[in-house]
XYZ file of N, CA, C and O in Angstrom:
592
model
N 52.443 109.686 265.537
C 52.522 109.160 264.381
C 51.546 109.294 263.279
O 50.315 109.621 263.578
N 51.638 109.844 262.114
C 50.651 110.202 261.420
C 50.289 109.355 260.353
O 51.321 108.271 260.264
N 49.377 109.079 259.738
C 49.139 107.988 258.740
C 49.812 107.696 257.706
O 50.540 106.706 257.450
N 50.583 108.688 257.288
C 52.090 108.782 256.363
C 53.209 108.104 256.775
O 54.128 107.458 256.129
N 53.174 108.079 257.827
C 54.530 107.969 259.192
C 54.489 106.068 259.266
O 54.913 105.707 259.488
N 53.182 105.791 259.444
C 53.128 104.220 260.243
C 53.224 103.613 258.983
O 52.813 103.618 257.941
N 54.070 102.239 259.276
C 54.532 101.257 258.351
C 53.343 100.917 257.779
O 52.417 100.460 259.204
N 52.948 99.727 257.225
C 51.889 98.811 256.606
C 52.427 97.538 258.109
O 51.365 97.554 258.297
N 53.360 97.389 258.156
C 53.317 96.096 259.035
C 52.815 97.026 260.510
O 52.757 95.755 260.947
N 53.832 97.574 260.534
C 53.516 98.170 262.021
C 51.742 98.812 262.304
O 51.231 97.979 263.030
N 50.856 98.891 261.197
C 49.225 98.999 261.227
C 48.620 97.550 261.564
O 47.843 97.522 261.945
N 49.556 96.609 260.725
C 48.787 95.494 260.770
C 49.452 94.790 261.878
O 48.597 93.444 262.648
N 50.418 94.701 262.436
C 50.454 94.169 263.871
C 49.541 94.903 264.749
O 49.158 94.394 266.097
N 49.407 96.466 264.884
C 48.283 97.422 265.898
C 47.050 96.493 265.509
O 46.071 96.014 266.428
N 46.458 96.339 264.203
C 45.305 95.866 264.182
C 45.150 94.222 264.972
O 44.528 94.082 265.491
N 46.449 93.576 264.619
C 46.434 92.060 265.116
C 45.960 91.989 266.684
O 45.556 91.131 266.967
N 47.011 93.136 267.111
C 46.820 92.992 268.570
C 45.756 93.685 268.970
O 44.645 92.612 270.096
N 44.609 94.530 268.888
C 43.618 94.655 269.243
C 42.726 93.567 268.499
O 41.491 93.385 269.758
N 42.613 93.218 267.698
C 41.795 92.117 266.993
C 41.897 90.866 268.020
O 40.798 89.895 268.777
N 43.115 90.638 268.612
C 43.478 89.324 269.183
C 42.952 89.605 271.191
O 42.435 88.823 271.553
N 43.418 91.022 271.395
C 42.617 91.025 272.566
C 41.063 91.488 272.696
O 40.272 90.875 273.549
N 40.592 91.412 271.906
C 39.186 91.359 271.444
C 38.520 89.981 271.614
O 37.468 89.456 272.035
N 39.390 89.152 270.457
C 38.808 87.585 270.456
C 39.017 87.089 271.924
O 38.005 86.124 272.223
N 40.134 87.203 272.557
C 40.607 86.302 273.581
C 38.867 86.904 274.922
O 38.809 85.896 275.594
N 38.742 88.431 275.161
C 37.472 88.464 275.520
C 36.456 87.870 275.270
O 35.708 87.512 276.186
N 36.179 87.935 273.956
C 34.975 87.228 273.613
C 35.013 85.287 273.963
O 33.686 85.101 274.231
N 36.106 84.907 273.486
C 36.043 83.807 273.541
C 35.963 83.273 274.567
O 35.458 82.002 275.186
N 36.127 84.016 275.946
C 36.360 83.444 277.258
C 35.303 82.904 277.619
O 34.847 82.167 278.495
N 33.680 83.294 276.952
C 32.751 82.757 277.094
C 32.465 81.421 276.711
O 31.695 80.857 277.637
N 32.847 80.703 276.469
C 33.478 79.719 275.661
C 34.291 78.976 276.538
O 34.383 77.441 276.135
N 34.917 79.359 277.384
C 36.164 79.041 277.870
C 37.247 78.655 277.037
O 37.980 77.446 277.485
N 37.734 79.127 276.478
C 38.527 79.214 275.233
C 39.530 80.132 275.105
O 38.715 81.554 275.486
N 40.774 79.853 275.128
C 41.560 81.119 274.927
C 41.913 81.185 273.127
O 41.459 80.156 272.684
N 42.369 82.433 273.026
C 42.589 82.407 271.151
C 43.320 81.293 270.624
O 43.373 80.341 269.866
N 44.398 80.939 271.654
C 45.456 79.358 271.433
C 44.709 78.354 271.259
O 44.997 77.601 270.429
N 44.105 78.235 271.891
C 42.569 77.196 271.918
C 42.104 76.746 270.531
O 42.234 76.128 270.169
N 41.637 78.165 270.207
C 40.441 78.311 269.231
C 41.416 77.735 268.040
O 40.906 77.233 267.443
N 42.705 78.657 267.961
C 43.517 78.684 266.580
C 43.879 76.756 266.508
O 44.208 76.706 265.537
N 43.815 76.315 267.690
C 44.464 74.646 267.708
C 43.069 73.987 267.097
O 43.482 73.360 266.439
N 42.133 74.332 267.582
C 40.670 73.952 267.552
C 40.486 73.262 265.888
O 40.178 72.775 265.002
N 40.803 75.228 265.181
C 40.580 75.316 263.948
C 41.393 74.641 262.880
O 41.171 73.875 262.008
N 42.791 74.333 263.388
C 43.443 73.638 262.681
C 43.277 72.536 262.435
O 43.931 71.348 261.619
N 43.277 71.735 263.527
C 43.197 70.232 263.547
C 41.889 70.176 263.262
O 41.712 69.010 262.792
N 40.946 70.807 263.540
C 39.622 70.101 262.334
C 39.689 70.248 260.935
O 39.082 69.464 260.280
N 40.856 71.278 260.366
C 40.427 71.681 259.142
C 41.829 70.033 258.513
O 42.016 69.455 257.648
N 42.952 69.769 259.509
C 43.653 68.701 259.219
C 44.058 67.679 260.622
O 45.002 67.810 261.045
N 42.971 66.834 260.117
C 43.051 65.981 261.368
C 44.310 65.051 261.159
O 44.581 64.644 260.497
N 45.064 64.862 262.255
C 46.162 63.892 262.697
C 47.637 64.763 263.077
O 48.331 64.638 262.550
N 47.196 66.010 262.837
C 48.306 66.566 262.500
C 49.012 66.439 263.925
O 48.424 66.816 264.806
N 50.295 66.948 263.906
C 50.745 67.385 265.260
C 51.029 68.807 265.866
O 50.503 69.299 265.210
N 50.859 68.299 267.485
C 51.056 69.560 267.806
C 52.101 70.668 267.636
O 51.713 71.589 267.455
N 53.371 69.886 267.308
C 54.608 70.674 266.753
C 54.027 71.422 265.259
O 54.383 72.250 264.933
N 53.575 70.737 264.259
C 52.779 71.465 263.055
C 52.185 72.224 262.846
O 52.055 73.134 262.351
N 51.302 71.925 264.082
C 50.244 73.191 264.099
C 50.601 74.475 264.862
O 49.976 74.916 264.215
N 51.870 74.409 265.652
C 52.287 75.655 266.199
C 52.992 76.399 265.090
O 52.946 77.538 264.816
N 53.542 75.458 264.382
C 54.741 76.338 262.981
C 53.343 76.576 261.909
O 54.179 77.815 261.827
N 52.319 76.418 261.616
C 51.292 76.688 260.809
C 50.885 77.971 261.594
O 50.442 78.684 260.284
N 50.467 77.931 262.439
C 49.880 79.176 263.448
C 50.881 80.123 263.562
O 50.379 81.167 264.013
N 52.347 79.848 263.855
C 53.035 80.803 264.132
C 52.673 80.946 265.959
O 53.645 82.061 266.526
N 52.541 80.316 266.708
C 52.134 80.177 267.967
C 53.831 79.112 268.397
O 53.744 78.667 267.713
N 54.220 79.575 269.560
C 55.121 78.687 269.896
C 54.618 77.267 270.447
O 53.607 77.238 270.947
N 55.552 76.670 270.266
C 55.356 74.983 270.632
C 54.887 74.839 271.964
O 53.665 73.945 272.384
N 55.849 75.742 272.855
C 54.814 75.842 274.471
C 53.224 76.085 274.572
O 52.988 75.782 275.056
N 53.112 77.636 274.015
C 51.513 77.971 273.652
C 51.004 77.098 272.943
O 49.757 76.213 273.933
N 51.377 76.336 271.611
C 50.381 75.358 271.669
C 50.087 74.145 272.195
O 49.291 73.467 272.334
N 51.425 73.344 272.772
C 51.104 72.542 274.317
C 50.341 72.533 274.937
O 49.550 71.905 275.448
N 49.996 74.015 275.897
C 49.245 74.179 276.103
C 48.192 74.182 276.494
O 47.064 73.431 276.959
N 47.760 74.879 275.218
C 46.457 74.858 274.442
C 45.745 73.393 274.231
O 44.728 73.128 274.779
N 46.600 72.667 273.053
C 46.489 71.461 273.545
C 45.728 70.274 274.771
O 45.150 69.436 274.625
N 47.064 70.509 275.535
C 46.844 70.477 276.793
C 45.169 70.152 277.185
O 44.681 69.138 277.851
N 45.104 71.246 277.695
C 43.924 71.732 278.000
C 42.957 71.625 277.461
O 41.913 70.852 277.830
N 42.888 71.361 275.759
C 41.587 70.930 274.908
C 41.380 69.178 275.006
O 40.496 68.695 275.323
N 42.643 69.020 275.427
C 42.451 66.926 275.236
C 41.854 67.133 276.968
O 41.198 65.893 277.130
N 42.199 67.581 278.064
C 41.562 67.509 279.176
C 40.250 67.641 279.304
O 39.548 66.828 279.834
N 39.522 68.575 278.700
C 38.261 68.823 278.339
C 37.622 67.726 277.573
O 36.164 67.714 277.500
N 38.184 66.728 276.778
C 37.604 66.025 275.747
C 37.254 66.755 274.205
O 36.616 66.218 273.713
N 37.908 68.089 273.969
C 37.905 68.559 272.911
C 38.496 67.746 271.990
O 38.099 67.766 270.513
N 39.698 67.481 272.194
C 40.794 66.862 271.340
C 41.492 65.597 271.813
O 41.042 65.134 272.719
N 41.484 64.745 270.868
C 42.114 63.363 271.526
C 43.471 63.184 270.701
O 43.671 63.197 269.513
N 44.728 62.684 271.392
C 45.778 62.280 271.033
C 45.609 60.657 270.759
O 44.894 59.822 270.710
N 46.286 60.218 269.283
C 46.485 58.919 269.037
C 47.700 58.815 268.263
O 48.644 59.657 267.838
N 48.603 57.581 268.548
C 49.501 57.065 267.714
C 49.607 57.603 266.629
O 48.705 57.542 265.867
N 51.037 58.037 266.225
C 51.008 57.791 264.556
C 51.597 56.626 263.891
O 51.482 55.970 264.501
N 50.590 56.665 263.067
C 50.843 55.277 262.213
C 52.052 54.737 261.698
O 52.725 53.804 261.936
N 53.504 55.595 261.646
C 54.882 54.812 261.970
C 55.516 55.258 262.331
O 56.654 55.142 262.325
N 55.578 56.871 263.366
C 56.495 57.675 263.996
C 56.224 56.975 265.668
O 54.988 58.191 265.810
N 56.753 56.434 266.309
C 56.239 56.118 267.669
C 56.329 57.243 268.057
O 55.951 57.646 269.355
N 57.601 58.430 268.081
C 57.349 59.679 268.647
C 56.294 60.770 268.777
O 56.323 61.866 269.203
N 55.484 60.508 267.588
C 54.358 61.781 267.279
C 53.049 61.225 267.533
O 52.863 60.014 267.207
N 52.588 62.042 268.386
C 51.205 62.091 268.603
C 50.273 62.522 267.656
O 50.530 63.915 267.499
N 49.264 62.205 266.812
C 48.323 62.996 266.006
C 47.254 63.412 266.739
O 46.625 62.641 267.712
N 46.747 64.688 266.797
C 45.600 65.389 267.102
C 44.277 65.185 266.401
O 44.628 65.374 265.425
N 42.873 65.041 267.164
C 42.097 64.415 266.232
C 40.985 65.485 266.986
O 41.145 65.169 268.358
N 39.929 65.804 266.676
C 38.796 66.585 267.321
C 37.723 66.108 267.378
O 37.273 64.857 266.826
N 37.403 66.227 268.532
C 36.235 65.219 268.969
C 34.949 65.982 268.208
O 34.702 66.988 267.855
N 33.500 65.176 268.666
C 32.679 65.775 268.228
C 32.227 66.954 269.269
O 31.692 68.094 268.786
N 32.593 67.280 270.327
C 32.143 67.531 271.622
C 33.442 69.209 271.263
O 33.181 70.073 270.640
N 34.400 68.657 270.556
C 35.178 69.505 270.319
C 34.543 70.914 268.775
O 34.758 71.453 268.375
N 34.001 69.352 267.927
C 33.684 70.274 266.441
C 32.652 71.101 266.843
O 32.401 72.231 266.517
N 31.586 70.679 267.905
C 30.611 71.726 268.406
C 31.299 73.302 268.619
O 30.307 74.046 268.886
N 31.859 72.651 269.782
C 32.711 74.127 270.602
C 33.325 74.808 269.413
O 33.398 76.269 269.312
N 33.992 74.515 268.511
C 34.396 75.254 267.307
C 33.183 75.796 266.652
O 33.544 77.253 266.206
N 32.432 75.781 266.399
C 31.299 76.209 265.600
C 30.706 76.768 266.158
O 30.631 78.660 266.003
N 30.227 77.175 267.477
C 30.047 77.924 268.571
C 31.507 79.306 268.541
O 30.972 80.462 268.275
N 32.331 78.782 268.457
C 33.600 80.023 268.734
C 33.886 80.958 266.913
O 33.647 81.653 267.296
N 33.249 80.019 266.011
C 33.253 80.620 265.067
C 32.502 81.510 264.427
O 32.083 82.757 264.651
N 31.222 81.419 265.439
C 30.054 82.790 265.826
C 30.681 83.804 266.057
O 30.500 84.613 266.269
N 31.069 83.462 267.500
C 31.701 84.903 268.027
C 32.962 84.995 267.566
O 32.831 86.418 267.361
N 33.957 84.633 267.077
C 34.526 85.140 265.554
C 34.490 85.895 265.486
O 35.011 87.167 264.538
N 33.043 85.799 263.905
C 32.350 86.123 263.116
C 31.626 87.518 263.729
O 32.199 88.795 263.084
N 31.372 87.902 265.113
C 30.742 88.899 265.445
C 31.857 89.510 265.946
O 31.491 91.048 265.505
N 32.895 89.287 266.321
C 34.281 89.998 266.365
C 34.608 90.853 265.207
O 34.748 92.019 265.419
N 34.776 89.779 264.385
C 35.291 90.702 262.905
C 34.225 91.616 262.615
O 34.369 92.448 261.603
N 33.119 90.951 262.464
C 32.362 92.297 261.808
C 32.014 93.280 262.929
O 31.948 94.572 261.623
N 32.208 93.721 264.080
C 31.974 95.078 264.699
C 33.414 95.551 264.334
O 33.786 97.332 264.324
N 34.710 94.584 264.292
C 35.825 95.204 264.113
C 35.882 96.125 262.546
O 36.366 97.091 262.428
N 35.313 95.004 261.337
C 35.168 96.031 260.324
C 33.764 96.668 259.849
O 33.847 97.333 258.836
N 32.841 97.167 260.799
C 32.122 98.084 260.714
C 32.158 99.406 259.510
O 31.179 99.910 259.315
N 33.397 99.704 260.047
C 33.944 101.296 259.933
C 33.896 101.223 258.401
O 34.103 102.289 257.863
N 34.276 100.105 257.834
C 34.685 100.049 256.403
C 32.952 99.642 255.170
O 32.227 98.547 255.830
N 33.521 100.001 254.212
C 31.896 99.369 253.628
C 32.056 97.868 253.109
O 33.546 97.268 252.921
N 31.063 97.339 252.587
C 31.487 96.145 251.937
C 32.476 95.872 251.222
O 33.078 94.983 251.153
N 32.619 96.813 250.082
C 33.533 96.930 249.227
C 34.849 96.558 249.929
O 35.704 95.905 249.799
N 35.155 98.042 250.826
C 36.249 97.846 251.507
C 36.622 96.845 252.522
O 37.950 96.089 252.489
N 35.952 96.051 252.773
C 35.881 94.928 253.351
C 36.424 93.476 252.883
O 37.461 93.140 252.902
N 35.649 93.745 251.448
C 36.312 92.693 250.519
C 37.512 92.851 250.341
O 38.575 92.075 250.261
N 38.098 94.047 250.107
C 39.109 94.827 249.418
C 40.939 94.227 250.806
O 41.439 93.853 250.276
N 40.248 94.445 251.504
C 40.997 94.505 253.098
C 41.225 92.916 253.244
O 42.232 92.443 253.012
N 40.273 92.232 253.019
C 40.419 90.780 253.241
C 41.317 90.259 252.348
O 41.974 89.315 252.181
N 41.265 90.284 250.890
C 41.828 90.059 250.012
C 43.144 90.352 250.077
O 44.243 89.658 249.798
N 43.269 91.535 250.363
C 44.432 92.238 250.043
C 45.715 91.252 251.277
O 46.554 91.050 251.158
N 45.076 91.040 252.514
C 45.930 90.444 253.527
C 45.816 88.478 253.455
O 46.543 88.458 253.795
N 45.103 88.148 252.900
C 44.383 86.707 252.086
C 46.079 87.081 251.411
O 46.665 85.626 251.308
N 46.592 88.013 250.759
C 47.360 87.298 249.505
C 48.733 87.525 250.490
O 49.548 87.098 249.934
N 48.758 88.359 251.407
C 49.902 88.703 252.119
C 50.470 87.653 252.748
O 51.511 86.996 253.311
N 49.135 86.940 253.777
C 49.731 85.475 254.273
C 49.729 84.512 253.714
O 51.204 83.531 253.793
N 49.313 84.194 252.341
C 49.728 83.386 251.642
C 51.302 83.593 250.828
O 51.973 82.190 250.546
N 51.242 84.634 250.716
C 52.822 84.929 250.625
C 53.886 84.197 251.533
O 54.922 83.951 251.272
N 53.408 85.170 253.096
C 54.281 84.873 254.042
C 54.119 84.003 254.857
O 55.337 83.275 255.628
N 53.255 83.135 255.089
C 52.426 82.198 255.749
C 51.808 81.491 255.104
O 50.632 81.081 255.848
N 52.043 80.459 254.046
C 50.793 80.026 253.089
C 49.729 78.587 254.337
O 49.202 78.210 254.140
N 50.921 78.222 255.150
C 50.785 77.004 255.722
C 49.512 77.066 256.882
O 48.771 77.168 257.230
N 49.189 78.932 257.129
C 48.592 79.400 258.137
C 46.941 79.457 257.993
O 45.989 79.388 258.302
N 47.192 79.215 256.279
C 45.321 79.051 255.388
C 44.698 77.479 255.176
O 45.430 76.852 255.508
N 43.738 77.580 255.460
C 43.206 76.336 255.066
C 43.412 75.217 253.592
O 44.022 76.321 252.956
N 43.928 74.268 253.971
C 44.017 73.592 252.804
C 43.494 73.953 251.462
O 44.300 73.633 250.486
N 42.162 73.427 251.862
C 41.634 73.762 250.346
C 41.327 75.465 249.453
O 40.514 75.291 248.745
N 42.423 76.360 250.070
C 42.033 77.758 249.810
C 42.747 77.455 249.133
O 43.291 77.250 248.231
């Protein structure tokens, strides 16, 4: 497949696969999976979110998100609290230990990101980020931070 025949979607998927694999490998040092890191990030941004809502926002299956959340609750990184009006829903909140782990994980993610993008100039990196951000904002805006 040459540069002209690869679709943008295919290239984005390939990039996503490689980045996901690299992130999984590096996050293992913190005893985190990529799904757990994603859960921590979204719950830190949206305290009280349900596991199902976190799964929808991130494009992770409900089963994968449930397993990630269960592991984080067992480790004391997250806690479940009753929903104020719906008895069937549990709200997720990050603990102080979870917040500390999230900060450490963000440093790992930054290192992986910096290494992967080192082939691009700073201007190219900013352009790639801007274009990907616009595409995600168009296709899955809930995946982005609420304040963005």
